XYZ file of N, CA and C in Angstrom:
237
model
N 41.639 60.659 -7.788
C 41.113 60.698 -8.503
C 39.858 61.331 -8.672
N 39.527 62.430 -8.728
C 38.064 62.996 -9.029
C 37.019 63.692 -9.646
N 37.300 62.237 -10.495
C 36.330 62.417 -11.712
C 35.018 62.410 -11.053
N 34.207 61.646 -10.096
C 33.042 61.560 -9.589
C 32.584 63.125 -9.168
N 33.076 63.704 -8.303
C 33.610 65.268 -7.476
C 33.351 66.419 -9.155
N 33.401 66.133 -10.168
C 33.992 66.844 -11.488
C 32.362 66.539 -11.787
N 32.034 65.612 -12.116
C 30.410 65.214 -12.863
C 29.901 65.613 -11.922
N 29.420 65.747 -10.588
C 28.260 66.058 -9.868
C 28.398 67.470 -9.826
N 29.329 68.442 -10.392
C 29.482 69.583 -10.585
C 29.031 69.868 -11.701
N 28.627 69.142 -12.908
C 28.115 70.332 -14.305
C 26.609 69.984 -13.969
N 25.808 70.664 -14.267
C 24.726 70.814 -14.946
C 24.038 69.200 -15.469
N 23.018 69.305 -15.345
C 21.969 68.376 -14.999
C 21.692 67.368 -16.749
N 21.647 68.534 -17.234
C 21.291 68.491 -19.210
C 22.911 67.766 -19.350
N 24.030 68.208 -18.912
C 25.091 67.736 -19.303
C 25.524 66.791 -18.962
N 25.509 66.275 -17.785
C 24.872 64.940 -17.352
C 23.951 64.109 -18.149
N 23.581 64.594 -18.432
C 22.547 63.470 -19.235
C 22.646 63.799 -20.449
N 23.361 64.522 -21.036
C 23.906 64.059 -22.367
C 25.283 63.838 -22.129
N 26.002 63.044 -21.228
C 27.322 63.035 -21.208
C 26.690 61.259 -21.333
N 25.639 61.088 -20.606
C 25.422 59.678 -20.027
C 24.491 58.688 -21.469
N 23.774 59.827 -22.252
C 23.006 59.287 -23.712
C 23.877 58.651 -24.225
N 24.882 59.200 -24.902
C 25.679 59.090 -25.297
C 26.095 57.749 -25.783
N 25.992 56.033 -26.546
C 26.011 54.515 -26.043
C 27.518 54.589 -25.144
N 28.672 54.919 -26.181
C 30.161 54.189 -25.344
C 30.690 55.568 -24.679
N 30.257 56.861 -24.332
C 30.885 57.894 -23.589
C 30.224 57.542 -22.479
N 28.830 57.677 -22.428
C 27.891 57.484 -21.161
C 28.783 55.819 -20.592
N 29.184 54.947 -20.996
C 29.758 53.798 -20.173
C 30.509 54.475 -20.274
N 31.518 54.688 -20.718
C 33.212 55.179 -20.175
C 33.065 56.341 -18.567
N 32.057 57.567 -18.722
C 31.932 58.076 -17.481
C 30.959 57.979 -16.169
N 30.477 56.569 -16.894
C 29.864 55.621 -15.438
C 30.792 54.815 -14.759
N 31.990 54.677 -15.572
C 32.972 53.265 -15.224
C 33.441 54.645 -14.107
N 34.346 55.352 -15.039
C 34.914 56.007 -14.553
C 34.993 57.298 -13.177
N 33.608 57.378 -13.240
C 32.955 57.953 -11.852
C 32.848 57.000 -10.795
N 32.204 55.819 -10.920
C 32.482 54.564 -10.182
C 34.013 54.066 -9.683
N 34.548 54.085 -10.087
C 36.309 53.705 -10.331
C 36.807 55.347 -9.331
N 36.484 56.154 -9.728
C 36.508 57.605 -8.377
C 36.121 57.504 -7.082
N 34.683 56.582 -7.318
C 34.224 56.433 -5.946
C 34.356 56.095 -4.857
N 35.137 54.342 -5.725
C 35.362 53.084 -4.737
C 36.924 53.542 -3.947
N 37.594 54.356 -5.456
C 38.712 55.080 -4.440
C 38.988 55.987 -3.739
N 37.830 57.162 -3.752
C 37.321 57.718 -2.960
C 36.909 57.389 -1.344
N 36.043 56.803 -1.392
C 35.124 56.008 -0.664
C 34.975 54.628 -0.999
N 35.423 53.491 -0.499
C 35.416 52.182 -0.514
C 34.546 51.740 0.313
N 33.151 51.084 -0.941
C 31.900 50.881 0.246
C 31.663 49.570 -0.859
N 30.355 48.737 0.214
C 30.319 47.225 -0.941
C 29.379 47.866 -1.754
N 28.800 48.668 -1.800
C 27.438 49.291 -3.046
C 28.684 50.528 -4.361
N 29.683 51.139 -3.832
C 30.187 51.622 -5.105
C 30.966 50.675 -5.599
N 31.206 49.462 -4.968
C 32.185 47.948 -5.621
C 31.150 47.667 -6.385
N 30.071 47.201 -5.836
C 28.944 46.321 -6.550
C 28.444 46.959 -7.974
N 28.413 48.438 -7.607
C 28.601 49.382 -9.068
C 29.346 49.145 -10.262
N 30.539 49.104 -9.900
C 31.848 48.913 -10.613
C 31.511 47.817 -11.031
N 31.482 46.857 -10.772
C 31.911 45.810 -11.184
C 30.678 45.463 -11.981
N 29.458 45.303 -11.443
C 28.619 45.644 -12.344
C 28.922 46.502 -13.371
N 28.988 47.708 -13.779
C 29.026 48.303 -14.784
C 29.872 48.258 -15.672
N 31.293 47.795 -15.420
C 32.304 46.952 -15.903
C 32.171 45.395 -16.903
N 31.680 44.609 -16.125
C 31.229 42.893 -16.632
C 30.236 43.339 -17.628
N 28.580 44.051 -17.408
C 27.515 44.227 -18.365
C 27.356 45.552 -19.159
N 27.792 46.668 -18.797
C 28.084 48.176 -19.176
C 28.099 47.993 -21.029
N 28.984 47.158 -21.030
C 28.984 47.047 -23.059
C 27.785 46.596 -23.567
N 26.960 46.000 -22.886
C 25.515 45.421 -23.105
C 24.436 47.228 -23.882
N 25.186 47.918 -23.246
C 24.212 49.475 -22.764
C 23.114 49.015 -22.177
N 22.398 47.643 -22.154
C 21.012 47.976 -21.270
C 21.382 48.080 -19.538
N 22.715 48.015 -18.677
C 22.571 48.500 -17.612
C 22.800 50.054 -17.783
N 23.182 50.701 -18.530
C 23.775 52.235 -18.703
C 22.043 53.022 -19.123
N 21.371 52.346 -20.069
C 20.257 52.562 -20.080
C 19.547 52.384 -18.530
N 18.800 51.370 -18.027
C 18.528 51.861 -16.753
C 19.003 52.845 -15.513
N 20.403 52.717 -16.212
C 21.097 53.783 -15.114
C 20.982 55.018 -15.119
N 20.623 55.581 -16.771
C 20.052 56.719 -17.062
C 18.862 56.992 -17.071
N 17.522 56.042 -17.139
C 16.302 56.565 -16.229
C 16.432 56.826 -15.131
N 16.969 55.327 -13.857
C 17.185 56.092 -12.818
C 17.955 57.308 -12.465
N 18.702 57.718 -13.318
C 19.649 59.039 -12.920
C 18.549 60.187 -13.358
N 17.821 59.983 -13.947
C 16.445 61.031 -14.676
C 15.690 61.354 -13.799
N 15.506 60.385 -13.201
C 14.324 60.207 -12.159
C 14.945 60.802 -11.174
N 16.167 60.133 -9.758
C 16.345 60.083 -8.620
C 17.789 61.019 -8.830
N 18.568 62.126 -9.971
C 19.192 62.100 -10.017
C 20.453 61.500 -8.811
N 20.398 60.708 -9.531
C 21.884 59.703 -8.723
C 22.095 58.424 -9.118
N 22.696 57.881 -9.567
C 23.539 56.657 -10.032
C 22.680 55.079 -9.350
N 22.680 54.466 -9.644
C 22.278 53.134 -9.026
C 23.056 52.452 -8.313
N 23.362 52.171 -7.620
C 24.535 51.413 -6.508
C 25.179 52.409 -6.622
N 25.193 53.700 -6.510
C 26.326 54.713 -6.077
C 25.481 55.582 -4.431
N 27.012 55.637 -3.988
C 27.103 56.333 -2.539
C 27.897 58.001 -2.746
């Protein structure tokens, strides 16, 4: 699965739009994180995946990650 590589190739505005839509943002984050764990299994990627699967439905972690993404151009707990 190379969804994370596809996501990284997109323009910054497309990434932000994909993340800002409530349900779509959660799905995109989970797919990016699953792809990252399958490609490079690290503690940071696994922690991010578990966090967003468990708490992502609340949309607050997604909002925090969106703000972090806008500032740093990467996800929180993502390598």
